[in-house]
Amino acid sequence: METRAGGLVRSRVTNACDTCKQRKIRCSGVLPCGYCVRRRDPDSCRYTAPRVRRPRPSTTTTTAGHRGDDVRSSVSHASGSPGAASNHPVVRIGAPVQQQHHHRIEEQHPLEEHEDTEVPREARLLCDAQGKLVFIGDCAPLSFFQTVRRLVTTRVDAHAFAPETGGYSALENASSRPSMSSGYGALPPRVRIEIGPAAVGAYLEVTRGLIDLFEDDARLERDIIEWAAEDHGDDALAGAVNYLVLAIGCQKIEKGGEGTGQQYFDYARNVALASLGGNLGVASVQVFILITLYSLGACQINAAFLFFGLAARAALSIGVHRTAVNARFGPDIHRQRDRLWKSLRVVDLFLSTSMGRPPATSDVDCTVPYRQPDETGREKFDLLNASVQIFLVIESIVVEVYSRRKISPRLTEGISRELRGWSGQWLERLKEVVEDNKEGDVDAGVVNGACQVLASYYYAVMLVSRPFLMVELHRRLSDGCSSPTTTSGKSKLADACIDAAILMVEPIQDLIDRGLMTRRAPVIVSWLFASSLVLGVGLIGGFGRIIEKYCRAAITALEYFAQTDTHAVQYSLIAKSLLSTALEYLEKKEIQERARRTESSSQLFGLIPRTPRGSDGGLDGPQSKTNPAAGPGESSSKPDKPHPSQDDAVMQRFGFDFESTFFGMTGTPEFSVFSGFEENADQTFGALNLFPLLDGDGHIDLASYF
């Protein structure tokens, strides 16, 4: 409240919505606010938590303040980071010792409660299949692997994740070169009508919850078969869309589908690129989205990123981001174009989050609604809407946390409020779809789509709580304690990261056991890899031995996807190495703890002798032993065989070898999804190393590239 001169009382809201902030107008402070309601766009009303300014320590005099700045500056330069001195209390120069101690206590508690948590900067340049440098940003799962790798190698075992082979690392498969006969202007490949129904069904199963490009999925199979029977029609771009639908379906079919799918893809891609100089339409957007999805399924993630940029620009060129423009084409086309934009947003945010790069689309000038309430005001069940809503939350996490490299408690609370709102709308209904065990017809596409959306939700929770997990792990590994003595807000957030990883693994493993999980799921594979890393470091950090069970379940799931996904091959190897390192570390800790307890209890009954027994049954002195092989009167000391201490005796009793090393990353062979997987099965696993990080803590020496 603010009292003005005329006796009027003016109320102030604590926070305005993002739209009112951007337009600099007064906001009512409710959800939705009055301005968004008057604009008839209440769904766009969102609130972002305001940034909290950290308290500055007061100084008694100006001179003392300048001295304090000089001291803080010198400490910062000595530590090597600008914010290194902010974690330590600042002592005023010239104040008495009692006042300094009292001032230190007063400052320490507010900083502990409201201190921003640093987000590790782990962006890297990695090598692709041709040895070219590729950027991977901070929020990517591979960058999180860098953080885990650095923590494990510095605090647990220096030989963990050590690559066995040299050479370039590969982010993706080397693409096969298309034949010249598949170029634009050549004869289109013959459509095998007999595989049409199975290919279309496989396409719908893979893409459910990720994209929705057509007016009616139920008519898609009939339309494609009619198109194939009519000698492919006259519209080359529409034909390219149909070829890509069949190619994605053939890509999913396990036997005999990849060669045919590759032919369809090569022809459709060349037709799409040749059409860029012509008129753009909905088919232009569809064809490049489908090329993106096929590239993702083929583990060509950089190609997918590039082709999606064409899809996004084509969509903006025809105005699908404006629902008023879409409404001019009638209700059916209106719905199709709106869902086309939602599909673009989902694929874009997955690509940008999984690779740590800026998105190609945004909602700054978008009016397409992402919610569809029914008559009672409850959200209608729609996998695409649920998917785009959770990816919007992930986008806000990336922008507010990983771009600024800090996360505050108030910002965490704002993000958790959004996640709780999404959970209240969708979590129960999605879990019912995934856990439905009714006998009879089960739509595997809907089940896989629901599981994918759930995995994205759990990954969002892990993404926002991951910095707190790493802080807690650093504290536990530095102090040598296995569990916190007191429960703080940051430790609860670390536990939430572990819980989200566990909850992600459970439905995936359940669908695999029931035979409903598809093997082509790039979104699930990427998020599952991050989950396996969280579980591995959680096991090292002493968050519970039950985590081992879920680590093994995550590895089993990754091995399931590895039969068709080469990224999953390397992910499973990394997860196995991390689990092995964690178990060795825990065993070592338990043996050391048992040794300490045995040492204290052995004095009661003399369980372990204080000094080792000599060969003649007597007790030898601690300094020297008589060598039976030496001459008379000769006494020789044996420095090469020192007397075992009491701890060594305990270690030998438990059979622990401190000289053992943990196994590193084993290589896997050159593998391409474009060649027959089963035909080259015996040449598949031998020498390919998808993500070996180069020496120098993951950094790359750029001198050889100039």
XYZ file of C-alpha atoms in Angstrom:
706
model
C 0.000 0.000 0.000
C 1.113 3.526 -0.763
C -0.701 6.610 0.667
C -0.777 9.604 -1.641
C -1.270 13.285 -0.845
C -5.000 13.353 -1.555
C -5.709 10.544 0.887
C -5.972 7.960 -1.868
C -4.480 4.557 -1.272
C -2.757 2.930 -4.222
C -2.102 -0.814 -4.126
C 0.989 -2.342 -5.677
C 1.346 -5.894 -6.893
C 4.457 -7.825 -5.941
C 4.969 -9.235 -9.407
C 3.532 -8.527 -12.870
C 2.991 -11.050 -15.638
C 5.518 -11.330 -18.440
C 3.229 -9.708 -21.027
C 2.575 -6.645 -18.857
C 6.284 -6.366 -18.099
C 7.122 -6.486 -21.786
C 4.473 -3.893 -22.712
C 5.181 -1.820 -19.552
C 1.574 -1.562 -18.472
C -0.089 -2.014 -15.101
C -0.890 -5.617 -14.153
C -3.599 -6.803 -11.768
C -1.336 -9.508 -10.352
C -3.825 -12.369 -10.716
C -3.724 -15.396 -13.003
C -4.853 -14.615 -15.651
C -4.487 -10.865 -15.245
C -7.049 -8.366 -16.447
C -5.038 -7.251 -19.462
C -4.613 -10.808 -20.800
C -8.320 -11.454 -20.275
C -9.223 -8.308 -22.209
C -6.923 -9.471 -25.024
C -8.853 -12.774 -25.020
C -5.615 -14.645 -24.572
C -5.606 -15.832 -20.936
C -3.419 -18.854 -21.725
C -0.434 -16.621 -22.499
C -0.465 -15.067 -19.010
C 2.667 -16.309 -17.245
C 4.583 -15.074 -14.218
C 8.354 -15.232 -13.899
C 9.814 -15.024 -10.424
C 11.736 -11.758 -9.875
C 15.461 -11.919 -9.345
C 16.716 -11.566 -5.783
C 19.542 -9.164 -5.100
C 22.157 -10.593 -2.808
C 22.779 -8.527 0.354
C 25.954 -6.517 0.393
C 27.982 -6.343 3.602
C 27.934 -2.900 5.168
C 31.178 -1.052 5.930
C 31.880 1.415 8.729
C 33.796 3.929 6.657
C 34.354 4.616 3.010
C 38.041 3.849 3.352
C 37.321 0.492 4.949
C 34.869 -0.265 2.169
C 37.500 0.422 -0.479
C 39.953 -1.758 1.390
C 37.377 -4.541 1.557
C 36.878 -4.280 -2.188
C 40.624 -4.530 -2.696
C 40.792 -7.589 -0.444
C 37.886 -9.262 -2.223
C 39.428 -8.453 -5.594
C 42.760 -9.985 -4.592
C 41.065 -13.096 -3.240
C 39.036 -13.396 -6.430
C 42.130 -13.169 -8.617
C 43.937 -15.675 -6.450
C 41.123 -18.200 -6.690
C 40.810 -17.907 -10.442
C 37.098 -17.050 -10.629
C 35.259 -13.755 -10.242
C 32.801 -15.061 -7.684
C 35.149 -17.178 -5.613
C 35.238 -14.796 -2.680
C 31.462 -14.507 -2.402
C 31.215 -17.790 -0.490
C 33.355 -16.495 2.366
C 32.340 -13.895 4.969
C 33.982 -10.492 4.600
C 35.688 -9.141 7.721
C 35.756 -5.394 8.180
C 39.200 -3.911 8.527
C 39.795 -1.967 11.702
C 36.876 -3.419 13.690
C 37.382 -5.189 17.025
C 37.632 -8.951 17.040
C 34.293 -9.400 18.837
C 32.523 -7.164 16.327
C 34.163 -9.020 13.456
C 32.928 -12.367 14.783
C 29.424 -11.022 15.389
C 29.358 -9.474 11.911
C 30.522 -12.770 10.396
C 27.693 -14.701 12.083
C 25.041 -12.187 11.025
C 26.152 -12.340 7.391
C 26.632 -16.073 7.140
C 23.062 -17.174 7.840
C 21.301 -14.991 5.232
C 23.833 -16.036 2.613
C 23.293 -19.701 3.419
C 19.523 -19.318 3.145
C 19.318 -17.098 0.058
C 22.604 -17.765 -1.706
C 22.413 -18.443 -5.420
C 23.665 -21.844 -6.508
C 26.235 -21.848 -9.262
C 25.427 -23.874 -12.383
C 28.525 -25.601 -13.807
C 29.610 -24.345 -17.212
C 30.390 -27.485 -19.136
C 29.893 -26.457 -22.768
C 32.321 -28.306 -25.019
C 33.599 -28.608 -28.556
C 33.435 -32.252 -29.577
C 34.368 -33.957 -32.809
C 31.786 -35.318 -35.204
C 32.164 -38.331 -37.486
C 34.412 -36.406 -39.904
C 36.584 -34.885 -37.158
C 34.940 -31.456 -37.349
C 34.340 -29.485 -34.172
C 30.741 -29.394 -32.930
C 29.392 -27.272 -30.074
C 27.505 -28.940 -27.198
C 25.979 -26.511 -24.680
C 25.634 -26.501 -20.889
C 22.202 -28.108 -20.525
C 22.918 -31.044 -22.858
C 23.178 -34.555 -21.361
C 26.670 -34.878 -22.840
C 27.722 -31.728 -20.978
C 26.304 -33.207 -17.790
C 28.462 -36.226 -18.483
C 31.444 -33.841 -18.509
C 30.481 -32.641 -15.024
C 30.065 -36.200 -13.755
C 33.309 -37.305 -15.374
C 35.272 -34.481 -13.770
C 33.763 -35.154 -10.343
C 34.387 -38.906 -10.468
C 37.930 -38.684 -11.823
C 39.001 -36.064 -9.269
C 37.252 -37.379 -6.165
C 36.719 -41.114 -6.703
C 38.942 -42.737 -9.331
C 41.255 -41.064 -11.802
C 40.925 -43.944 -14.280
C 37.136 -43.930 -14.585
C 35.791 -43.311 -18.109
C 39.327 -43.476 -19.544
C 39.018 -44.231 -23.277
C 40.812 -47.350 -24.431
C 41.302 -46.176 -28.008
C 42.453 -42.966 -29.612
C 41.331 -41.091 -32.685
C 38.417 -38.806 -33.324
C 35.237 -39.105 -31.357
C 31.976 -39.299 -33.238
C 28.766 -37.584 -32.206
C 26.809 -39.456 -34.830
C 26.989 -42.030 -37.581
C 28.754 -41.178 -40.785
C 25.951 -40.788 -43.289
C 25.984 -42.932 -46.373
C 26.241 -41.089 -49.661
C 23.078 -41.299 -51.734
C 23.340 -42.655 -55.231
C 23.077 -40.301 -58.167
C 19.950 -42.069 -59.341
C 18.071 -40.803 -56.276
C 18.473 -37.132 -57.174
C 15.707 -34.775 -58.154
C 14.513 -35.408 -61.680
C 15.255 -39.121 -61.500
C 12.514 -41.691 -61.459
C 10.927 -42.052 -58.023
C 11.517 -45.381 -56.297
C 8.800 -47.977 -56.541
C 6.490 -48.046 -53.536
C 6.058 -51.474 -52.028
C 2.345 -51.465 -51.297
C 2.600 -54.654 -49.230
C 4.655 -52.874 -46.535
C 2.463 -49.749 -46.595
C 0.098 -50.596 -43.682
C 2.918 -51.803 -41.439
C 5.103 -48.788 -42.281
C 2.324 -46.268 -41.613
C 1.487 -47.993 -38.314
C 5.143 -47.897 -37.311
C 5.328 -44.196 -38.218
C 2.352 -43.372 -35.979
C 3.849 -45.414 -33.149
C 7.185 -43.581 -33.314
C 5.831 -40.033 -33.701
C 2.899 -40.075 -31.259
C 3.280 -37.270 -28.728
C 6.113 -35.741 -30.723
C 4.501 -34.432 -33.928
C 1.028 -34.311 -35.476
C 1.244 -33.165 -39.102
C -1.883 -34.494 -40.832
C -5.576 -33.710 -40.651
C -6.633 -37.241 -39.774
C -4.196 -39.985 -38.776
C -6.899 -42.608 -39.320
C -7.048 -41.705 -43.033
C -3.290 -41.527 -43.482
C -2.845 -45.183 -44.368
C -5.656 -45.137 -46.935
C -4.424 -41.905 -48.512
C -0.872 -43.233 -48.928
C -2.046 -46.498 -50.471
C -4.278 -44.607 -52.906
C -1.386 -42.291 -53.750
C 0.878 -45.280 -54.446
C -1.755 -46.935 -56.641
C -2.240 -43.743 -58.711
C 1.377 -43.684 -59.882
C 2.378 -41.165 -57.141
C 0.346 -38.229 -58.482
C 1.616 -34.958 -59.945
C 2.633 -33.038 -56.785
C 6.278 -33.961 -56.174
C 6.441 -32.288 -52.743
C 3.323 -34.048 -51.467
C 4.801 -37.272 -52.782
C 8.013 -36.554 -50.871
C 5.955 -36.261 -47.679
C 4.430 -39.696 -48.313
C 7.852 -41.171 -49.078
C 9.180 -39.836 -45.774
C 6.263 -41.287 -43.809
C 7.065 -44.685 -45.313
C 10.812 -44.176 -44.722
C 10.323 -43.460 -41.003
C 8.048 -46.481 -40.734
C 10.556 -48.712 -42.544
C 13.262 -47.372 -40.264
C 11.345 -48.700 -37.281
C 10.620 -52.103 -38.844
C 13.337 -54.405 -37.602
C 13.709 -56.778 -40.571
C 14.138 -55.799 -44.184
C 13.075 -52.172 -43.798
C 16.232 -50.055 -43.684
C 17.307 -50.457 -47.304
C 13.892 -49.505 -48.632
C 13.572 -46.655 -46.156
C 16.958 -45.264 -47.176
C 15.890 -45.163 -50.836
C 12.671 -43.359 -49.947
C 14.555 -40.894 -47.758
C 17.231 -40.055 -50.327
C 14.682 -39.307 -53.020
C 12.380 -37.268 -50.747
C 15.255 -35.223 -49.314
C 16.490 -34.214 -52.761
C 12.973 -33.294 -53.861
C 12.559 -31.170 -50.724
C 15.827 -29.313 -51.263
C 14.997 -28.684 -54.917
C 11.607 -27.210 -53.933
C 13.100 -24.424 -51.801
C 13.137 -22.060 -54.730
C 9.422 -22.543 -55.412
C 6.271 -21.678 -53.524
C 6.238 -22.586 -49.848
C 3.263 -24.252 -48.187
C 2.265 -26.637 -45.437
C 3.905 -29.501 -47.335
C 7.232 -27.613 -47.224
C 7.088 -27.531 -43.424
C 5.957 -31.148 -43.213
C 8.709 -32.488 -45.435
C 11.556 -30.876 -43.463
C 10.106 -31.937 -40.109
C 9.943 -35.504 -41.386
C 13.533 -35.276 -42.654
C 14.493 -34.101 -39.166
C 12.796 -37.074 -37.520
C 14.372 -39.555 -39.906
C 17.795 -38.037 -39.191
C 17.185 -38.358 -35.455
C 16.268 -42.012 -35.875
C 19.461 -42.537 -37.876
C 21.544 -40.854 -35.105
C 22.345 -37.943 -37.436
C 21.662 -35.308 -34.807
C 23.573 -32.461 -36.477
C 21.806 -33.101 -39.767
C 18.508 -33.070 -37.885
C 19.427 -29.732 -36.316
C 20.214 -28.184 -39.713
C 17.161 -29.514 -41.528
C 14.893 -28.360 -38.732
C 16.117 -24.801 -39.253
C 14.631 -24.970 -42.756
C 11.346 -26.263 -41.358
C 11.147 -23.430 -38.815
C 11.832 -20.706 -41.398
C 9.322 -22.207 -43.803
C 6.683 -22.251 -41.053
C 7.273 -18.612 -40.168
C 7.105 -17.724 -43.861
C 3.541 -19.052 -44.195
C 2.379 -17.744 -40.803
C 1.459 -20.947 -38.966
C 2.472 -19.289 -35.674
C -0.577 -16.978 -35.887
C -3.859 -18.718 -35.118
C -5.827 -15.859 -36.690
C -4.069 -16.512 -39.990
C -4.688 -20.238 -39.659
C -8.413 -19.668 -39.031
C -8.866 -18.214 -42.530
C -8.464 -21.660 -44.098
C -11.476 -23.294 -42.449
C -11.762 -25.377 -39.264
C -9.921 -28.484 -40.500
C -6.930 -26.628 -41.944
C -7.001 -24.313 -38.928
C -6.552 -27.270 -36.596
C -3.860 -28.812 -38.793
C -1.805 -25.622 -38.996
C -2.100 -25.003 -35.242
C -0.902 -28.516 -34.501
C 1.860 -28.102 -37.052
C 3.209 -25.177 -35.034
C 2.967 -27.178 -31.794
C 4.894 -29.999 -33.435
C 7.575 -27.526 -34.463
C 7.894 -26.257 -30.911
C 8.224 -29.758 -29.431
C 10.893 -30.915 -31.879
C 12.731 -27.599 -31.658
C 12.890 -27.590 -27.863
C 14.026 -31.203 -27.781
C 16.853 -30.505 -30.231
C 17.944 -27.327 -28.466
C 17.828 -28.911 -24.995
C 19.532 -32.165 -25.955
C 22.348 -30.281 -27.706
C 22.483 -27.160 -25.542
C 21.863 -24.750 -28.412
C 19.438 -21.836 -28.827
C 16.018 -22.773 -30.259
C 14.928 -21.820 -33.758
C 11.372 -20.844 -32.724
C 9.896 -18.739 -29.938
C 6.558 -17.569 -28.577
C 7.316 -13.855 -28.776
C 4.987 -13.322 -31.747
C 2.979 -16.552 -31.409
C -0.777 -16.659 -30.783
C -1.407 -20.400 -31.175
C -3.016 -21.673 -27.936
C -1.286 -24.569 -26.206
C -4.260 -25.456 -23.993
C -7.634 -26.884 -24.894
C -10.055 -26.890 -21.932
C -13.345 -28.733 -22.040
C -16.749 -27.521 -20.815
C -15.776 -28.030 -17.167
C -12.524 -26.113 -17.567
C -10.336 -29.198 -17.347
C -7.664 -29.789 -19.959
C -8.690 -32.210 -22.704
C -6.440 -35.237 -22.993
C -4.046 -34.484 -25.830
C -0.514 -35.859 -25.913
C 0.756 -33.073 -28.164
C -0.570 -30.361 -25.833
C 0.909 -32.125 -22.802
C 4.235 -32.449 -24.604
C 4.465 -28.842 -25.740
C 3.512 -27.563 -22.281
C 6.258 -29.501 -20.494
C 8.803 -28.483 -23.123
C 7.871 -24.855 -22.534
C 8.730 -25.363 -18.869
C 12.049 -26.929 -19.934
C 12.690 -23.891 -22.130
C 12.154 -21.548 -19.180
C 14.566 -23.649 -17.085
C 17.247 -23.438 -19.760
C 16.795 -19.692 -20.221
C 16.470 -18.731 -16.554
C 18.988 -21.163 -15.048
C 21.570 -22.426 -17.514
C 21.855 -19.235 -19.558
C 22.400 -17.142 -16.414
C 24.545 -19.857 -14.776
C 22.887 -19.289 -11.385
C 19.728 -20.463 -9.698
C 18.193 -18.824 -6.651
C 15.706 -20.293 -4.159
C 12.986 -17.917 -5.360
C 13.556 -18.863 -8.987
C 13.467 -22.530 -7.987
C 10.144 -21.998 -6.291
C 8.715 -20.299 -9.392
C 9.804 -23.171 -11.625
C 8.524 -25.759 -9.165
C 5.146 -24.010 -9.191
C 4.972 -24.437 -12.958
C 5.962 -28.092 -12.677
C 3.341 -28.686 -9.989
C 0.714 -27.075 -12.190
C 1.621 -29.324 -15.097
C 1.687 -32.357 -12.833
C -1.775 -31.588 -11.502
C -3.156 -31.464 -15.036
C -1.370 -34.379 -16.692
C 0.623 -36.698 -14.433
C -2.185 -38.916 -13.187
C -3.789 -39.307 -16.603
C -0.503 -40.104 -18.325
C 0.421 -42.686 -15.708
C -2.971 -44.330 -16.185
C -2.272 -44.657 -19.912
C 1.211 -46.107 -19.356
C 0.155 -48.488 -16.574
C -3.001 -49.714 -18.314
C -2.770 -53.505 -18.165
C -6.109 -54.302 -19.764
C -6.130 -57.267 -22.085
C -7.087 -56.623 -25.687
C -6.228 -53.884 -28.137
C -3.588 -51.571 -26.714
C -2.514 -48.607 -28.836
C 1.272 -48.895 -28.559
C 1.692 -45.443 -30.112
C -0.390 -43.755 -27.411
C 1.398 -45.694 -24.676
C 4.841 -44.800 -26.048
C 3.805 -41.173 -26.505
C 2.571 -40.957 -22.916
C 5.807 -42.531 -21.655
C 7.820 -40.019 -23.680
C 5.920 -37.074 -22.188
C 6.410 -38.495 -18.689
C 10.140 -38.844 -19.344
C 10.298 -35.198 -20.446
C 8.553 -34.151 -17.226
C 10.985 -36.109 -15.059
C 13.886 -34.677 -17.052
C 12.590 -31.156 -16.376
C 12.670 -31.907 -12.644
C 16.209 -33.267 -12.954
C 17.286 -30.264 -15.007
C 16.201 -27.715 -12.393
C 17.519 -29.720 -9.406
C 20.748 -30.950 -10.995
C 22.920 -28.020 -9.802
C 21.868 -28.713 -6.211
C 22.709 -32.396 -6.627
C 26.228 -31.548 -7.791
C 26.735 -29.137 -4.876
C 25.606 -31.819 -2.429
C 27.861 -34.417 -4.052
C 30.887 -32.121 -3.853
C 30.147 -31.516 -0.173
C 29.729 -35.201 0.662
C 32.804 -36.342 -1.230
C 34.891 -33.535 0.256
C 33.765 -34.149 3.846
C 33.858 -37.927 3.519
C 30.360 -38.268 4.955
C 27.806 -40.561 3.355
C 24.673 -38.745 4.472
C 23.872 -35.204 5.610
C 23.579 -34.530 9.316
C 20.853 -31.928 8.752
C 18.263 -31.644 6.026
C 18.424 -28.347 4.152
C 16.526 -27.017 1.192
C 19.380 -27.804 -1.170
C 19.645 -31.399 0.054
C 15.910 -31.848 -0.538
C 16.355 -30.621 -4.103
C 19.216 -33.087 -4.551
C 16.911 -35.866 -3.347
C 14.274 -34.677 -5.832
C 16.783 -35.096 -8.668
C 17.434 -38.700 -7.597
C 13.712 -39.415 -7.227
C 12.926 -38.034 -10.680
C 15.596 -40.269 -12.214
C 14.132 -43.317 -10.468
C 10.586 -42.458 -11.533
C 11.725 -42.082 -15.138
C 13.280 -45.541 -15.261
C 10.261 -47.387 -13.822
C 7.675 -46.881 -16.618
C 10.278 -47.395 -19.344
C 11.349 -50.718 -17.869
C 7.719 -51.724 -17.383
C 6.870 -51.107 -21.055
C 9.968 -53.021 -22.156
C 8.939 -55.979 -20.018
C 5.422 -55.851 -21.491
C 6.756 -55.694 -25.057
C 5.139 -52.325 -25.826
C 8.185 -50.050 -25.988
C 9.424 -49.079 -29.431
C 13.152 -49.308 -30.117
C 13.189 -45.976 -31.993
C 12.757 -43.358 -29.275
C 15.456 -40.648 -29.473
C 13.764 -38.466 -26.834
C 13.540 -41.273 -24.281
C 17.106 -42.433 -25.014
C 18.545 -38.956 -24.439
C 16.653 -38.372 -21.181
C 17.354 -41.939 -19.984
C 21.090 -41.374 -20.408
C 20.901 -38.323 -18.142
C 18.887 -40.385 -15.670
C 21.552 -43.111 -15.596
C 24.210 -40.482 -14.823
C 22.136 -39.055 -11.974
C 21.590 -42.509 -10.502
C 25.285 -43.365 -10.793
C 26.501 -40.292 -8.953
C 23.662 -40.691 -6.457
C 25.000 -44.142 -5.630
C 28.491 -42.707 -5.178
C 27.151 -39.905 -2.988
C 25.500 -42.276 -0.539
C 21.862 -41.572 -1.391
C 20.998 -45.235 -0.805
C 22.129 -48.647 -2.032
C 18.646 -49.229 -3.500
C 19.744 -46.917 -6.315
C 21.878 -49.765 -7.661
C 18.696 -51.580 -8.664
C 17.525 -48.640 -10.774
C 21.004 -48.143 -12.241
C 20.890 -51.679 -13.558
C 17.361 -51.148 -14.864
C 18.503 -48.015 -16.744
C 21.417 -49.948 -18.257
C 19.059 -52.738 -19.310
C 16.766 -50.210 -20.984
C 19.679 -48.556 -22.792
C 20.828 -51.945 -24.040
C 17.303 -52.546 -25.331
C 17.427 -49.338 -27.374
C 21.038 -50.054 -28.407
C 19.840 -52.719 -30.825
C 18.804 -49.946 -33.237
C 20.346 -46.783 -31.728
C 24.123 -46.338 -31.769
C 23.932 -43.508 -29.248
C 22.347 -45.929 -26.793
C 25.285 -48.307 -27.344
C 27.746 -45.754 -26.006
C 25.347 -44.513 -23.330
C 25.014 -48.023 -21.917
C 28.807 -48.419 -21.810
C 29.174 -45.129 -19.944
C 26.457 -46.129 -17.467
C 28.102 -49.522 -16.896
C 31.468 -47.894 -16.232
C 29.913 -45.426 -13.800
C 28.050 -48.189 -11.950
C 31.221 -50.285 -11.688
C 33.158 -47.307 -10.333
C 30.407 -46.563 -7.818
C 30.289 -50.142 -6.527
C 34.078 -50.314 -6.182
C 34.073 -46.999 -4.316
C 31.313 -48.083 -1.945
C 33.026 -51.400 -1.287
C 36.248 -49.608 -0.457
C 34.429 -47.270 1.928
C 32.628 -50.129 3.653
C 35.859 -52.104 4.113
C 37.596 -49.066 5.561
C 34.686 -48.469 7.912
C 34.686 -52.139 8.918
C 38.442 -51.924 9.525
C 37.998 -48.966 11.865
C 35.288 -50.772 13.795
C 37.334 -53.972 13.971
C 40.337 -52.068 15.261
C 38.318 -50.606 18.107
C 36.546 -53.860 18.991
C 39.507 -56.233 18.645
C 41.010 -54.931 21.901
C 38.191 -56.554 23.875
C 39.021 -60.174 23.070
C 42.344 -59.983 21.224
C 40.811 -60.948 17.894
C 43.783 -59.676 15.839
C 47.409 -59.906 17.057
C 49.146 -56.639 17.639
C 52.371 -57.787 15.885
C 52.878 -60.453 13.220
C 54.084 -63.915 14.298
C 57.564 -65.027 13.202
C 58.427 -68.194 11.347
C 59.606 -69.946 14.539
C 56.399 -69.272 16.374
C 57.835 -66.448 18.448
C 57.243 -62.734 18.247
C 59.793 -60.760 16.299
C 60.817 -57.251 17.039
C 59.468 -54.446 14.960
C 62.856 -53.269 13.689
C 64.674 -56.323 12.317
C 64.354 -60.016 11.574
C 66.980 -62.764 11.406
C 67.367 -64.057 7.916
C 67.638 -67.845 7.928
C 69.460 -67.744 4.613
C 72.147 -65.395 5.924
C 75.379 -66.542 7.418
C 76.024 -67.005 11.126
C 75.906 -63.790 13.003
C 74.435 -61.942 10.053
C 71.280 -60.035 10.516
C 69.547 -58.416 7.598
C 66.580 -56.114 7.585
C 63.927 -56.533 4.927
C 62.716 -53.165 3.745
C 61.109 -54.770 0.716
C 58.707 -56.687 3.013
C 57.526 -54.283 5.666
C 55.567 -55.606 8.606
C 51.844 -55.547 7.924
C 49.972 -53.215 10.156
C 46.751 -54.060 11.921
C 44.765 -52.296 9.175
C 46.558 -54.350 6.525
C 45.613 -57.543 8.287
C 41.992 -56.484 8.310
C 42.170 -55.563 4.636
C 43.645 -58.936 3.751
C 40.965 -60.680 5.785
C 38.274 -58.973 3.723
C 40.111 -59.688 0.479
C 40.359 -56.099 -0.788
C 42.980 -55.156 -3.343
C 43.806 -51.478 -3.270
C 45.894 -51.760 -6.429
C 42.941 -52.768 -8.588
C 41.888 -50.298 -11.226
C 38.440 -49.699 -12.571
C 37.747 -50.530 -16.176
C 37.331 -47.638 -18.568
C 35.286 -47.089 -21.671
C 35.519 -49.970 -24.084
C 35.347 -49.263 -27.773
C 32.512 -50.155 -30.065
C 32.870 -50.692 -33.797
C 32.020 -48.568 -36.726
C 28.304 -48.830 -37.098
C 25.772 -47.217 -39.384
C 22.055 -47.641 -39.266
C 22.008 -47.390 -43.040
C 23.730 -50.757 -43.454
C 21.913 -53.919 -42.464
C 22.212 -54.286 -38.719
C 21.632 -57.989 -38.474
C 23.676 -58.797 -41.547
C 26.792 -57.241 -39.976
C 26.055 -58.325 -36.437
C 29.408 -59.999 -35.940
C 31.213 -56.825 -37.071
C 29.157 -54.470 -34.969
C 30.793 -54.339 -31.571
C 34.557 -53.909 -31.756
C 36.093 -50.498 -32.365
C 33.585 -47.597 -32.563
C 33.909 -44.971 -29.848
C 31.112 -42.462 -30.126
C 31.913 -40.027 -27.343
C 35.487 -40.424 -26.086
C 36.479 -37.152 -24.458
C 39.907 -35.922 -25.378
C 42.702 -35.420 -22.911
C 42.949 -32.181 -21.018
C 39.696 -32.492 -19.115
C 37.558 -32.708 -22.195
C 39.005 -29.648 -23.901
C 40.286 -29.723 -27.462
C 43.566 -28.279 -28.626
C 42.613 -26.022 -31.508
C 46.190 -25.488 -32.679
C 46.093 -28.434 -35.046
C 43.036 -27.058 -36.823
C 44.602 -23.820 -37.975
